[in-house]
Short mmCIF file of C-alpha atoms in Angstrom, two decimals:
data_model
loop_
_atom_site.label_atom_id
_atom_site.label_comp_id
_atom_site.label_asym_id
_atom_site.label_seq_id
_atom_site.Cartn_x
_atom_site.Cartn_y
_atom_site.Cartn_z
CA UNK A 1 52.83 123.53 7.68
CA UNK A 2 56.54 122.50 7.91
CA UNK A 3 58.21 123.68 10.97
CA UNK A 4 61.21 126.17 9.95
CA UNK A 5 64.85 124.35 10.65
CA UNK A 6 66.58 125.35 13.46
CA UNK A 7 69.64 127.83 13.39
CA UNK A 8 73.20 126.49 12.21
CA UNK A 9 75.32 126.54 15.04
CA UNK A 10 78.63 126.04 13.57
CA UNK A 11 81.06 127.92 12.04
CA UNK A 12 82.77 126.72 9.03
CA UNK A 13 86.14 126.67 11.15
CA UNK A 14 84.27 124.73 13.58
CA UNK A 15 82.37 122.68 10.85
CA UNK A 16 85.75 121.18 9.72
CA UNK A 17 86.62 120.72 13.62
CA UNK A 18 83.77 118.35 13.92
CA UNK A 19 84.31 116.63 10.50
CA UNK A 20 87.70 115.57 11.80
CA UNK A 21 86.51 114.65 15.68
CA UNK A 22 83.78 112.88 13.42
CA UNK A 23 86.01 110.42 10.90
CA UNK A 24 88.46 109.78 14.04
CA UNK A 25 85.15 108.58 16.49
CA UNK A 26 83.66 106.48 13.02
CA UNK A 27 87.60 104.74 12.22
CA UNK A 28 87.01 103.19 15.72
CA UNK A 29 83.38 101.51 14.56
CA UNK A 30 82.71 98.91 12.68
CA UNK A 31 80.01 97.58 10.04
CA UNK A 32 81.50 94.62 11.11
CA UNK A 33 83.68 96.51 10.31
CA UNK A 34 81.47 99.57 9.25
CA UNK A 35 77.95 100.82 9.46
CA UNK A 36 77.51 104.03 10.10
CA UNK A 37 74.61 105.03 7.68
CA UNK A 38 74.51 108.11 6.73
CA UNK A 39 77.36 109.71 9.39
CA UNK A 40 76.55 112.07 12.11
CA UNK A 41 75.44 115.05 9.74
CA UNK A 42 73.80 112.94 7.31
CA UNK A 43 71.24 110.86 9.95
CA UNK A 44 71.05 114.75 11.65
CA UNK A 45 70.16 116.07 8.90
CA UNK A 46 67.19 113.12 8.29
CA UNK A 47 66.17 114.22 12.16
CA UNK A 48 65.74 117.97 10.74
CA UNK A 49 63.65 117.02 7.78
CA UNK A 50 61.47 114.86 10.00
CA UNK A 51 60.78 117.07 12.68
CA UNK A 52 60.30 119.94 9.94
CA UNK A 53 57.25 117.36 8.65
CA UNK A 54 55.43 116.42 11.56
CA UNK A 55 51.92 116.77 12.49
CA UNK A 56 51.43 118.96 15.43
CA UNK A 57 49.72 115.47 17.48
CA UNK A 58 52.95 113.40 15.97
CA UNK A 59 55.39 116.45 17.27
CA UNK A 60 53.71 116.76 20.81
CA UNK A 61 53.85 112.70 21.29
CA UNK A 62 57.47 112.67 20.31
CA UNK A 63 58.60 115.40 22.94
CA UNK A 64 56.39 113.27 25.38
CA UNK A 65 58.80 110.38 24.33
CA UNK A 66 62.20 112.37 24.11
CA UNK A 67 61.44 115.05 26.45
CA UNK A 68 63.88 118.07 25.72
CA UNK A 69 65.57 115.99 22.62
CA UNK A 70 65.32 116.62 18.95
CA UNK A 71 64.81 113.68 16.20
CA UNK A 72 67.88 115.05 14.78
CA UNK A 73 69.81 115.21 18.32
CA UNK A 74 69.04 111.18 18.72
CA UNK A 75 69.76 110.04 15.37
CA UNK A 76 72.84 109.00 16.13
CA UNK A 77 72.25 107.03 19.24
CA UNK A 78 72.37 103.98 17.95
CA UNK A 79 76.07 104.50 16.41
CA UNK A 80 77.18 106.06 19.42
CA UNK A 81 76.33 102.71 21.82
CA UNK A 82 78.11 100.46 19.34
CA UNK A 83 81.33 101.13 21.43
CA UNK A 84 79.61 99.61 24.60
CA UNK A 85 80.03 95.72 24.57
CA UNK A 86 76.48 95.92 26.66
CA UNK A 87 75.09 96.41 23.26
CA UNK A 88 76.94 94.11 20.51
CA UNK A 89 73.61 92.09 20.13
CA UNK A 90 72.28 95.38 17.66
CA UNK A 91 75.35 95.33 15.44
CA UNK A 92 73.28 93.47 12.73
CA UNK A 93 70.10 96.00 13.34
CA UNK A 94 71.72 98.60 11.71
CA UNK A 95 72.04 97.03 8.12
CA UNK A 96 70.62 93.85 5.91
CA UNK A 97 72.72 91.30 3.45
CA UNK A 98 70.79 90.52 0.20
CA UNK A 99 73.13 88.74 -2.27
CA UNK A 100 72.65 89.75 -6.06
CA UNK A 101 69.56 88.32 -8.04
CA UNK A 102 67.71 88.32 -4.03
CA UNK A 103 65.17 90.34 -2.76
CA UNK A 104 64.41 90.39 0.99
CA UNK A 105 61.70 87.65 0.95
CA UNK A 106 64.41 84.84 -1.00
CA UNK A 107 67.74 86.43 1.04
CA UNK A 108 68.56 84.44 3.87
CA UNK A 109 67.72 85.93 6.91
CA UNK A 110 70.31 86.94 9.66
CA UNK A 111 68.94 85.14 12.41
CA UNK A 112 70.02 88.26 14.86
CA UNK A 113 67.81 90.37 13.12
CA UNK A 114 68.65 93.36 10.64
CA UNK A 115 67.77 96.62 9.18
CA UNK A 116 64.13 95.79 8.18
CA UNK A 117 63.10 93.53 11.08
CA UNK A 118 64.54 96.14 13.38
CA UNK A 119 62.25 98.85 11.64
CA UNK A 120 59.39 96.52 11.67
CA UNK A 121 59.83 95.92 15.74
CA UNK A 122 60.27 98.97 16.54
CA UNK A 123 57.42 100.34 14.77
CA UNK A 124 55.53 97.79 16.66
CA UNK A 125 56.53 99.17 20.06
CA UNK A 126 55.61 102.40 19.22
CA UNK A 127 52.07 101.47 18.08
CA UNK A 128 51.85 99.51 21.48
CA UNK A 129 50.02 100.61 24.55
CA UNK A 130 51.56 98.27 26.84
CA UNK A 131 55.14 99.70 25.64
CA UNK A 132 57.14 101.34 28.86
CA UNK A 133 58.46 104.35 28.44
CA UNK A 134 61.65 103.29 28.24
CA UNK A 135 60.78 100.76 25.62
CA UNK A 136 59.71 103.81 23.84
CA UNK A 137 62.20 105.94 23.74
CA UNK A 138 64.46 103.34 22.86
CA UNK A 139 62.18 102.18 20.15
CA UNK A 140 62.39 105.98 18.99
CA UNK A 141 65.76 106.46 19.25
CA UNK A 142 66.74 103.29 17.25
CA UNK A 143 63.79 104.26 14.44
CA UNK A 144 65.62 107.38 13.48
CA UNK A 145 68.13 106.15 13.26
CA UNK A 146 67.46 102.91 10.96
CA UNK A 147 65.71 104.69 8.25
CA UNK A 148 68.33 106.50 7.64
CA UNK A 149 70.32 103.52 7.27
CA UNK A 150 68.22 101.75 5.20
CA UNK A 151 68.18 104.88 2.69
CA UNK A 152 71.79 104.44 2.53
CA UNK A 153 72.06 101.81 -0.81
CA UNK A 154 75.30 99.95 0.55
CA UNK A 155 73.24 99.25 3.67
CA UNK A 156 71.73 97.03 1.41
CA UNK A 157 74.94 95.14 0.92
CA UNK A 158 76.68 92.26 -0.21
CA UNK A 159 77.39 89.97 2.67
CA UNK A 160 80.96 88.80 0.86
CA UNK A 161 82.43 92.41 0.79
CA UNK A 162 80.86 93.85 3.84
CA UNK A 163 78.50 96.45 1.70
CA UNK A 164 81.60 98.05 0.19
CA UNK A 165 83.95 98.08 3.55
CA UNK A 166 86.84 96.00 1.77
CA UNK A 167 86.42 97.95 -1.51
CA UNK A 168 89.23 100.30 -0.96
CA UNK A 169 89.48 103.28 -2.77
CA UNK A 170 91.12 106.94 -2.48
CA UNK A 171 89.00 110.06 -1.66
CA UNK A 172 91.19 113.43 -2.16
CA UNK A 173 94.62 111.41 -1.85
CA UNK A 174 93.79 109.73 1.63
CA UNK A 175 92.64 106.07 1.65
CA UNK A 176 89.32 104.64 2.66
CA UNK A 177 86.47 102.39 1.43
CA UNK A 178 83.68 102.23 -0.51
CA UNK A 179 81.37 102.12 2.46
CA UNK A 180 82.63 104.99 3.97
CA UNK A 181 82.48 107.03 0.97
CA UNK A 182 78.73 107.16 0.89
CA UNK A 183 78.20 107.14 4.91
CA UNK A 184 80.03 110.34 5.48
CA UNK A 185 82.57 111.34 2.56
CA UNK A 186 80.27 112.56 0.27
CA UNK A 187 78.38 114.60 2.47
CA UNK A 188 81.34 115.65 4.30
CA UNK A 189 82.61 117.58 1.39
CA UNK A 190 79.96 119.91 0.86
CA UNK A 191 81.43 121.26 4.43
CA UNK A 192 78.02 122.11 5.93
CA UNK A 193 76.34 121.51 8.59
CA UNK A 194 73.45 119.22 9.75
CA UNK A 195 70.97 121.78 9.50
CA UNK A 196 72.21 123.09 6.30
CA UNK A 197 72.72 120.30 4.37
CA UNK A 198 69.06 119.39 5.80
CA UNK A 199 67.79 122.80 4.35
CA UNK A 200 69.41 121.56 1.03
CA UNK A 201 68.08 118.65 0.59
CA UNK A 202 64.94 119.31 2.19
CA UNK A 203 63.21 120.29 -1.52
CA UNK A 204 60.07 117.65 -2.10
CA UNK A 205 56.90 118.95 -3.64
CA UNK A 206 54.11 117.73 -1.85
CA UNK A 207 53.22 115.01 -4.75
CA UNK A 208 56.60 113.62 -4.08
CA UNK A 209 56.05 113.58 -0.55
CA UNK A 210 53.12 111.30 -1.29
CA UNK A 211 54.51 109.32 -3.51
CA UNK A 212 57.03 108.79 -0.99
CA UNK A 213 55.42 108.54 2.31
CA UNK A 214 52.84 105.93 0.44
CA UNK A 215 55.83 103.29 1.07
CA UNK A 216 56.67 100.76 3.34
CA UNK A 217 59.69 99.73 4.86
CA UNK A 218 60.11 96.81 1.97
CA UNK A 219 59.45 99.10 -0.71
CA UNK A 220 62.78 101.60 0.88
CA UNK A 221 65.52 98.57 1.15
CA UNK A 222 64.27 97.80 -2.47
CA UNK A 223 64.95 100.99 -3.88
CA UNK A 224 68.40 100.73 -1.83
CA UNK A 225 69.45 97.34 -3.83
CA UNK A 226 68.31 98.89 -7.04
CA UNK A 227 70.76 102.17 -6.23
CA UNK A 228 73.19 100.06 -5.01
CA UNK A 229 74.71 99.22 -8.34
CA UNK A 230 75.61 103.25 -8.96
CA UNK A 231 77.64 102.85 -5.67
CA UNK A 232 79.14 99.91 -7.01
CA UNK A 233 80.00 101.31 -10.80
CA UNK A 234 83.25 102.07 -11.68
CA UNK A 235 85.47 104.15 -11.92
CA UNK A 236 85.85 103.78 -7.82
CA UNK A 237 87.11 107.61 -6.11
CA UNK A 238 90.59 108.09 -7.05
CA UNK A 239 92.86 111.17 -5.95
CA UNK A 240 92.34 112.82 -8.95
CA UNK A 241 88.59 111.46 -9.78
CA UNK A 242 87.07 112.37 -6.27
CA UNK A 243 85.80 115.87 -7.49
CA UNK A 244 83.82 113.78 -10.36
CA UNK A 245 82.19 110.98 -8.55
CA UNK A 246 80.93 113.81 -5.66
CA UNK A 247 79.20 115.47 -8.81
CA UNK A 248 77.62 112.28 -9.97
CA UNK A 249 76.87 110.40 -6.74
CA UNK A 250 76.20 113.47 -4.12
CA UNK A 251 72.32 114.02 -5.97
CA UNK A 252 71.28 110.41 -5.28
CA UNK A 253 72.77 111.10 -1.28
CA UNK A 254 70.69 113.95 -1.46
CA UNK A 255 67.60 112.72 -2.49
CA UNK A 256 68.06 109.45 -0.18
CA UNK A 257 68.42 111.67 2.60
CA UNK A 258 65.21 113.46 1.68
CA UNK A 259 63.30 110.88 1.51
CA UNK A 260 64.38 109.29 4.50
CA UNK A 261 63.56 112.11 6.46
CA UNK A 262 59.85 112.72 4.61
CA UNK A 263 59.23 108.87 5.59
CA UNK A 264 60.29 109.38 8.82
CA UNK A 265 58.09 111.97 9.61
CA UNK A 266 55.32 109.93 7.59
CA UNK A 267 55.66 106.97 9.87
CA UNK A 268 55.72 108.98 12.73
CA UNK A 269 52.51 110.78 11.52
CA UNK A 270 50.78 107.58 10.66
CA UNK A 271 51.48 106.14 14.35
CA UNK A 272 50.43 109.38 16.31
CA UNK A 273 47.66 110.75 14.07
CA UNK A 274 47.25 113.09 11.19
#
């Protein structure tokens, strides 16, 4: 049975406190220059829907691994690193390039690794029982982290504009990019919180859950390129059309979110028992 989320602990005063400490900490990252996934409240909320969906044997091996850590409170590890120089060799992990007309087996490969390798590893150490701990919980850390990015269609990108960071655009008057926009923006404006916006999206029936957990890695980064074009279609946000492409765009964030978090748990399921 799905564990019940935890408590909201923000206020919606504080809410919009954090939203602002948030887009100031994620101007000062880049994908090169940008790549942030799903921002802070969207890879939290992908921690909540995962943790809600794990087996009890899954749940008890990944407090072994975190200790007194949520999936949802180290989802965002791997963004908050990228400021340490120790670290600039995982700046590719965190996304993949596949030009139109490609698919991941005819893209060229980034020979630093990416998005799917990175997923592919680390699933690998986890499965391992001659991983150390602290291969583990790095492993773990970086896993929840990366399937939330590779839900996130302009993580999937095109290589010649960055996956949307030098399509500039307006949302509500104030300048960004495209990239951006569908990290953090849209969820941003619903103004809730992790948990919340979890709970929202958080609405599978359990043949969906199925259908979606019967996936791999592959299959997820497809369905990414194949969204990606909505995130490219035009009209781009403008001042006055940011209202209108939150209604059309915010349902696909929401279900990518879902699913990442169903999968997720799935894979975490599959590698610690059902």
């Amino acid at each position: 049975m799905p564990q019940p989320f935890p408590t909201a602990r923000r206020t919606a005063t504080n809410r919009r406190m954090c939203v602002v400490l948030a887009v100031t900490i994620l101007g000062q990252h880049g994908w090169i220059p940008n790549a942030n996934g799903f921002g802070q409240t969207g890879h939290r909320a992908v921690g909540h829907i995962a943790q809600r969906h794990l087996t009890q044997q899954a749940l008890a091996a990944v407090k072994a691994i975190l200790g007194n850590e949520t999936l949802a409170e180290v989802s965002t590890y791997a963004d908050e690193i990228r400021s340490n120089p120790d670290f600039d060799y995982t700046k590719t992990w965190h996304y993949v390039n596949i030009p139109n007309g490609k698919n991941y087996d005819t893209a060229p490969l980034n020979s630093d690794g990416d998005a799917i390798e990175a997923i592919e590893r680390f699933t690998k150490t986890l499965r391992s029982k001659n991983a150390t701990d602290k291969e583990r919980v790095f492993a773990l850390k970086w896993l929840g982290h990366l399937v939330g990015d590779i839900h996130q269609p302009l993580h999937v990108g095109r290589a010649e504009d960055f996956g949307g960071n030098k399509i500039t655009c307006k949302w509500f008057g104030k300048s960004t990019n495209l990239h951006t926009v569908w990290d953090s923006k849209l969820i941003e404006a619903t103004e809730l919180s992790d948990t919340e916006f979890a709970k929202v999206c958080d609405k599978a029936s359990a043949a969906e859950k199925q259908k979606w957990q019967n996936s791999t890695v592959r299959d997820w980064a497809s369905e990414s390129l194949k969204h990606r074009a909505q995130a490219y279609k035009e009209p781009l946000p403008t001042t006055a059309g940011s209202y209108r492409y939150s209604h059309d765009n915010l349902p696909l964030v929401k279900k990518r979110v879902n699913q990442a978090g169903i999968r997720l748990a799935g894979l975490l399921n599959d590698i610690y028992g059902k």
